[in-house]
Every structure is written in C-alpha cells, then in structure tokens.
Amino acid sequence: MLELLDNIFRENKFYEYEIKKIVKNEFVKKIYTNEFDDMYMIMETELNENTLNELLEVSQEVYETDTVEKAKKSNWVMILLVKQKEYIANQQDHISDKQRKLILNIEENQYYCRKYILWYAEEERAALEAILDGNYTIKNISGILQNYNYFCEFKENANKGYDLLTRMCIKLPFWNLSDIEGLDMSIEDMLREKVNVLADGLFDLLVEKNSVDTLLEKIQLSEKDEREIEKKIKELESE
C-alpha cells in the first residue's frame, strides 16, 4: 500500500520529506510535501482504543519541532493506513461497528492536524493496482470512476479495487473531486452516502469546503475538549 500511495503522491507533484529530520516514531513511514506547503504524514499501526493517543503523541512531537516550517504545520494531514486481516464482504464499508466508532473518534479529533483512516484489505489493494495498470493520473482516475461496468460491480460488492478507490477519494484531500472532469452525479451521490455514514452532512462539509465553524457544529465535543479549545484560542489571541 505504501508503494501505491508513493506513486499517487509523486504523480500529484509531491516529494518526500526526510523522516529522520522530523520525527523518530516507528509508526511514521513516509512524509510528503509540495510547493504549496501541504504536508502528508503516512503512518501504519493497529486500530484500537490506544490509536488516537499514539497519533497525538506523534503530532505533539512534530508540532514542537523547529524542523518543520509553520506553513506546513498549518496544512498538515495524517493518513493512517490500517490493513484489514480479511475483506468483510457483507459488512457496511467492510469494517466492523467497533472499527467505525474508533475511526469516527479519530477523524473528528481537531488537535494539531486533520486525521484520516484509510483501511484496506490486501485483495482490495491488488485489485486496485490491476485497475490502475500503472497509471496514477487524475485523468485515468476520472475514467475509472466513470466506468459504468465498474460502478455496477461496485454496487453489488463485486469490484474490490473500485471500492478502495472511492474510499481513497475521500481520505486524500488533495484528490479534489473538482479536478475529476465530468464526474457522474450517481458516483458523487454514492461517495456522499458512504461519508455520511459517519456523520449526516459530513460529505458537503469536507468536499464542498464549507466554513470551519459549520464543520465544528457537526462535531460533538466534550466539556473538557471545549475548555481546552477556548484555552488555546486565548493563548493565540495573547501572542
């Protein structure tokens, strides 16, 4: 999966950052950036009750280092790769209810950076590689997403590669749907349905770039989190 993502990032004009200069954590596998100071940190670890704490520990390390420019810290995304032991064909999104709750809890966390969980099974990855056939361009991705036969197979849980591709369109923000020419509305509706499983209306907030304030209204924070955020805001205002 790391090789697949490496090809995608490089095709989209990202280059690799030297990991040792930024973070020493063993879970961090790759870091990519581009001329616009977007920074993507690719990690691999287990998805469990401790995962969020692990991500926050790495985030704090990066946030406190002087090696990373402030602009990159402001455009920083974590992508956590979670390899499934098996492909769960008949389960919604091919993950368990417990995993879905863990994913939602991590992706809603607002500290330090945006966080996305990209889960996959090895057979999904292999199937997607076969569909892409070595071509990682947006033009090719667009053609695959609009392929009617692929889409019909996907609706019947019969195209594992296409399934993973639609998931990646959501989990990789630089793959903006506006870059995909002639996107079939039925496919966009399908993506909206899959994202809104996590929170109603989340697709519009993520893809159509509504305001941060509106997005935060969708996220239920604990009183402790709200106090911490207010504290951070006051600290920033006093600087």
Short mmCIF file of C-alpha atoms in Angstrom, two decimals:
data_model
loop_
_atom_site.label_atom_id
_atom_site.label_comp_id
_atom_site.label_asym_id
_atom_site.label_seq_id
_atom_site.Cartn_x
_atom_site.Cartn_y
_atom_site.Cartn_z
CA MET A 1 0.00 0.00 0.00
CA LEU A 2 2.91 2.34 0.71
CA GLU A 3 4.18 1.86 -2.84
CA LEU A 4 0.73 2.59 -4.28
CA LEU A 5 0.45 5.81 -2.28
CA ASP A 6 4.00 6.79 -3.20
CA ASN A 7 3.09 6.60 -6.89
CA ILE A 8 -0.06 8.66 -6.30
CA PHE A 9 1.71 11.39 -4.34
CA ARG A 10 4.56 11.72 -6.85
CA GLU A 11 2.09 11.86 -9.76
CA ASN A 12 0.40 14.76 -7.95
CA LYS A 13 3.70 16.70 -7.64
CA PHE A 14 4.53 15.84 -4.05
CA TYR A 15 8.04 14.98 -2.96
CA GLU A 16 9.27 13.00 0.02
CA TYR A 17 10.43 14.69 3.21
CA GLU A 18 13.33 13.27 5.22
CA ILE A 19 11.58 11.48 8.11
CA LYS A 20 14.56 11.46 10.50
CA LYS A 21 14.68 15.24 10.43
CA ILE A 22 11.07 15.50 11.57
CA VAL A 23 10.01 12.55 13.72
CA LYS A 24 11.54 9.34 15.00
CA ASN A 25 8.36 7.42 15.73
CA GLU A 26 8.37 3.96 14.14
CA PHE A 27 4.73 4.26 13.03
CA VAL A 28 5.59 7.10 10.63
CA LYS A 29 6.51 5.55 7.27
CA LYS A 30 6.52 8.46 4.80
CA ILE A 31 6.12 12.23 4.79
CA TYR A 32 5.27 14.15 1.62
CA THR A 33 5.06 17.86 0.86
CA ASN A 34 4.70 20.11 -2.18
CA GLU A 35 5.33 23.67 -3.34
CA PHE A 36 2.14 24.84 -1.61
CA ASP A 37 3.39 23.61 1.80
CA ASP A 38 0.82 20.82 2.05
CA MET A 39 2.23 18.08 4.26
CA TYR A 40 1.01 14.48 4.43
CA MET A 41 2.28 12.06 7.04
CA ILE A 42 1.68 8.38 6.24
CA MET A 43 1.51 6.05 9.22
CA GLU A 44 0.87 2.35 9.84
CA THR A 45 -0.39 0.93 13.12
CA GLU A 46 -3.21 -1.10 14.64
CA LEU A 47 -6.66 0.42 15.01
CA ASN A 48 -7.65 0.13 18.67
CA GLU A 49 -8.52 2.20 21.74
CA ASN A 50 -4.92 3.48 22.01
CA THR A 51 -4.53 4.59 18.39
CA LEU A 52 -5.68 8.18 18.93
CA ASN A 53 -3.21 8.66 21.78
CA GLU A 54 -0.41 7.33 19.56
CA LEU A 55 -1.33 9.79 16.82
CA LEU A 56 -1.47 12.68 19.26
CA GLU A 57 1.97 11.82 20.66
CA VAL A 58 3.45 11.95 17.16
CA SER A 59 1.51 15.14 16.44
CA GLN A 60 2.91 16.86 19.50
CA GLU A 61 6.44 15.86 18.52
CA VAL A 62 6.01 17.37 15.06
CA TYR A 63 4.24 20.45 16.39
CA GLU A 64 7.08 21.22 18.81
CA THR A 65 9.96 20.71 16.38
CA ASP A 66 11.61 23.64 14.63
CA THR A 67 12.46 21.45 11.64
CA VAL A 68 9.01 21.84 10.08
CA GLU A 69 8.00 25.28 8.81
CA LYS A 70 4.93 26.89 10.35
CA ALA A 71 3.20 26.96 6.95
CA LYS A 72 3.46 23.18 6.66
CA LYS A 73 2.09 22.67 10.16
CA SER A 74 -0.96 24.70 9.09
CA ASN A 75 -1.54 22.40 6.07
CA TRP A 76 -0.79 19.09 7.72
CA VAL A 77 -2.72 15.84 7.24
CA MET A 78 -2.17 12.46 8.85
CA ILE A 79 -3.14 9.37 6.85
CA LEU A 80 -3.26 6.23 8.98
CA LEU A 81 -3.14 3.01 6.97
CA VAL A 82 -4.99 0.15 8.61
CA LYS A 83 -4.60 -3.23 6.96
CA GLN A 84 -7.59 -5.49 7.47
CA LYS A 85 -6.86 -9.15 8.13
CA GLU A 86 -9.64 -10.05 5.73
CA TYR A 87 -12.14 -8.45 3.35
CA ILE A 88 -15.54 -8.26 5.07
CA ALA A 89 -17.82 -8.51 2.05
CA ASN A 90 -21.26 -8.22 3.67
CA GLN A 91 -20.50 -5.51 6.26
CA GLN A 92 -21.18 -1.83 5.54
CA ASP A 93 -17.91 -0.23 4.34
CA HIS A 94 -16.30 -3.63 5.03
CA ILE A 95 -15.46 -2.70 8.62
CA SER A 96 -16.96 -3.69 11.97
CA ASP A 97 -19.19 -1.39 14.01
CA LYS A 98 -16.42 -1.13 16.63
CA GLN A 99 -13.90 -0.05 14.00
CA ARG A 100 -16.36 2.53 12.62
CA LYS A 101 -16.69 4.14 16.06
CA LEU A 102 -12.91 4.24 16.50
CA ILE A 103 -12.47 5.81 13.06
CA LEU A 104 -15.09 8.47 13.74
CA ASN A 105 -13.48 9.33 17.08
CA ILE A 106 -10.06 9.78 15.46
CA GLU A 107 -11.20 11.70 12.38
CA GLU A 108 -13.27 14.11 14.49
CA ASN A 109 -10.30 14.96 16.70
CA GLN A 110 -9.26 18.56 15.96
CA TYR A 111 -5.88 18.72 17.72
CA TYR A 112 -2.76 19.56 15.70
CA CYS A 113 -3.85 18.37 12.25
CA ARG A 114 -6.51 16.62 10.16
CA LYS A 115 -6.55 12.86 10.55
CA TYR A 116 -7.91 10.26 8.12
CA ILE A 117 -8.09 6.48 8.49
CA LEU A 118 -7.61 4.57 5.24
CA TRP A 119 -8.50 0.95 5.82
CA TYR A 120 -7.95 -1.71 3.19
CA ALA A 121 -7.56 -5.44 2.63
CA GLU A 122 -4.67 -6.82 0.60
CA GLU A 123 -7.04 -8.16 -2.05
CA GLU A 124 -8.55 -4.66 -2.44
CA ARG A 125 -5.09 -3.14 -2.94
CA ALA A 126 -4.14 -5.77 -5.52
CA ALA A 127 -7.43 -5.29 -7.36
CA LEU A 128 -6.95 -1.51 -7.48
CA GLU A 129 -3.39 -1.85 -8.77
CA ALA A 130 -4.76 -4.04 -11.57
CA ILE A 131 -7.41 -1.44 -12.48
CA LEU A 132 -4.92 1.45 -12.44
CA ASP A 133 -2.46 -0.53 -14.56
CA GLY A 134 0.44 1.73 -13.59
CA ASN A 135 -1.37 4.96 -14.50
CA TYR A 136 -1.92 7.18 -11.42
CA THR A 137 -3.03 10.35 -13.22
CA ILE A 138 -6.24 12.22 -12.40
CA LYS A 139 -7.38 11.61 -15.99
CA ASN A 140 -7.12 7.85 -15.52
CA ILE A 141 -8.79 8.02 -12.08
CA SER A 142 -11.64 10.01 -13.64
CA GLY A 143 -12.10 7.41 -16.36
CA ILE A 144 -12.21 4.58 -13.82
CA LEU A 145 -14.74 6.33 -11.59
CA GLN A 146 -17.00 6.97 -14.60
CA ASN A 147 -16.74 3.42 -15.89
CA TYR A 148 -20.33 2.15 -15.82
CA ASN A 149 -19.39 -1.52 -15.59
CA TYR A 150 -17.04 -0.91 -12.65
CA PHE A 151 -19.72 1.13 -10.90
CA CYS A 152 -22.36 -1.58 -11.33
CA GLU A 153 -19.96 -4.20 -10.00
CA PHE A 154 -19.18 -1.97 -7.02
CA LYS A 155 -22.88 -1.60 -6.15
CA GLU A 156 -23.06 -5.40 -5.96
CA ASN A 157 -19.87 -5.62 -3.83
CA ALA A 158 -18.18 -7.26 -6.81
CA ASN A 159 -15.33 -4.81 -7.51
CA LYS A 160 -12.92 -4.54 -4.60
CA GLY A 161 -10.50 -2.26 -6.41
CA TYR A 162 -13.18 0.29 -7.26
CA ASP A 163 -14.40 0.14 -3.67
CA LEU A 164 -10.94 1.08 -2.36
CA LEU A 165 -10.59 3.84 -4.96
CA THR A 166 -13.81 5.56 -3.85
CA ARG A 167 -12.60 5.38 -0.26
CA MET A 168 -9.29 6.97 -1.21
CA CYS A 169 -11.08 9.86 -2.97
CA ILE A 170 -12.40 10.86 0.45
CA LYS A 171 -9.31 10.11 2.51
CA LEU A 172 -6.86 12.01 0.28
CA PRO A 173 -7.98 15.68 0.34
CA PHE A 174 -5.63 16.75 -2.49
CA TRP A 175 -7.67 14.49 -4.77
CA ASN A 176 -10.28 17.21 -5.03
CA LEU A 177 -13.39 15.98 -6.82
CA SER A 178 -13.47 19.22 -8.81
CA ASP A 179 -10.27 18.03 -10.53
CA ILE A 180 -12.08 15.00 -11.91
CA GLU A 181 -13.71 16.15 -15.12
CA GLY A 182 -17.22 15.07 -15.96
CA LEU A 183 -17.85 13.29 -12.66
CA ASP A 184 -21.07 11.30 -12.91
CA MET A 185 -23.57 12.55 -10.34
CA SER A 186 -24.52 9.00 -9.42
CA ILE A 187 -20.92 8.39 -8.34
CA GLU A 188 -20.83 11.63 -6.37
CA ASP A 189 -24.07 10.64 -4.66
CA MET A 190 -22.54 7.28 -3.82
CA LEU A 191 -19.49 8.96 -2.26
CA ARG A 192 -21.77 11.26 -0.28
CA GLU A 193 -23.71 8.28 1.04
CA LYS A 194 -20.55 6.50 2.18
CA VAL A 195 -19.13 9.54 4.00
CA ASN A 196 -22.42 10.50 5.63
CA VAL A 197 -22.47 7.13 7.37
CA LEU A 198 -20.01 8.71 9.81
CA ALA A 199 -22.00 11.93 10.30
CA ASP A 200 -25.00 13.30 8.46
CA GLY A 201 -23.98 16.10 6.07
CA LEU A 202 -20.23 15.45 6.52
CA PHE A 203 -19.63 14.98 2.77
CA ASP A 204 -20.74 18.52 1.90
CA LEU A 205 -18.62 19.96 4.70
CA LEU A 206 -15.48 18.09 3.64
CA VAL A 207 -15.72 18.20 -0.15
CA GLU A 208 -17.56 21.43 -0.80
CA LYS A 209 -15.29 23.32 1.64
CA ASN A 210 -17.89 24.90 3.89
CA SER A 211 -16.67 27.02 6.81
CA VAL A 212 -14.74 25.54 9.70
CA ASP A 213 -17.35 26.90 12.11
CA THR A 214 -20.07 24.93 10.33
CA LEU A 215 -17.95 21.79 10.38
CA LEU A 216 -17.30 22.13 14.10
CA GLU A 217 -21.03 22.36 14.73
CA LYS A 218 -21.29 18.80 13.38
CA ILE A 219 -18.75 17.54 15.89
CA GLN A 220 -19.88 16.84 19.44
CA LEU A 221 -17.09 17.88 21.82
CA SER A 222 -16.83 17.04 25.49
CA GLU A 223 -16.80 19.89 28.02
CA LYS A 224 -13.12 19.16 28.61
CA ASP A 225 -12.32 19.49 24.89
CA GLU A 226 -14.27 22.75 24.68
CA ARG A 227 -12.32 24.18 27.63
CA GLU A 228 -9.03 23.16 26.02
CA ILE A 229 -10.00 24.80 22.72
CA GLU A 230 -11.04 28.02 24.47
CA LYS A 231 -7.70 27.99 26.31
CA LYS A 232 -5.78 27.58 23.03
CA ILE A 233 -7.74 30.43 21.42
CA LYS A 234 -6.95 32.78 24.32
CA GLU A 235 -3.26 31.84 24.12
CA LEU A 236 -3.21 32.64 20.39
CA GLU A 237 -5.00 35.95 20.92
CA SER A 238 -2.46 36.99 23.55
CA GLU A 239 0.53 36.33 21.24
#
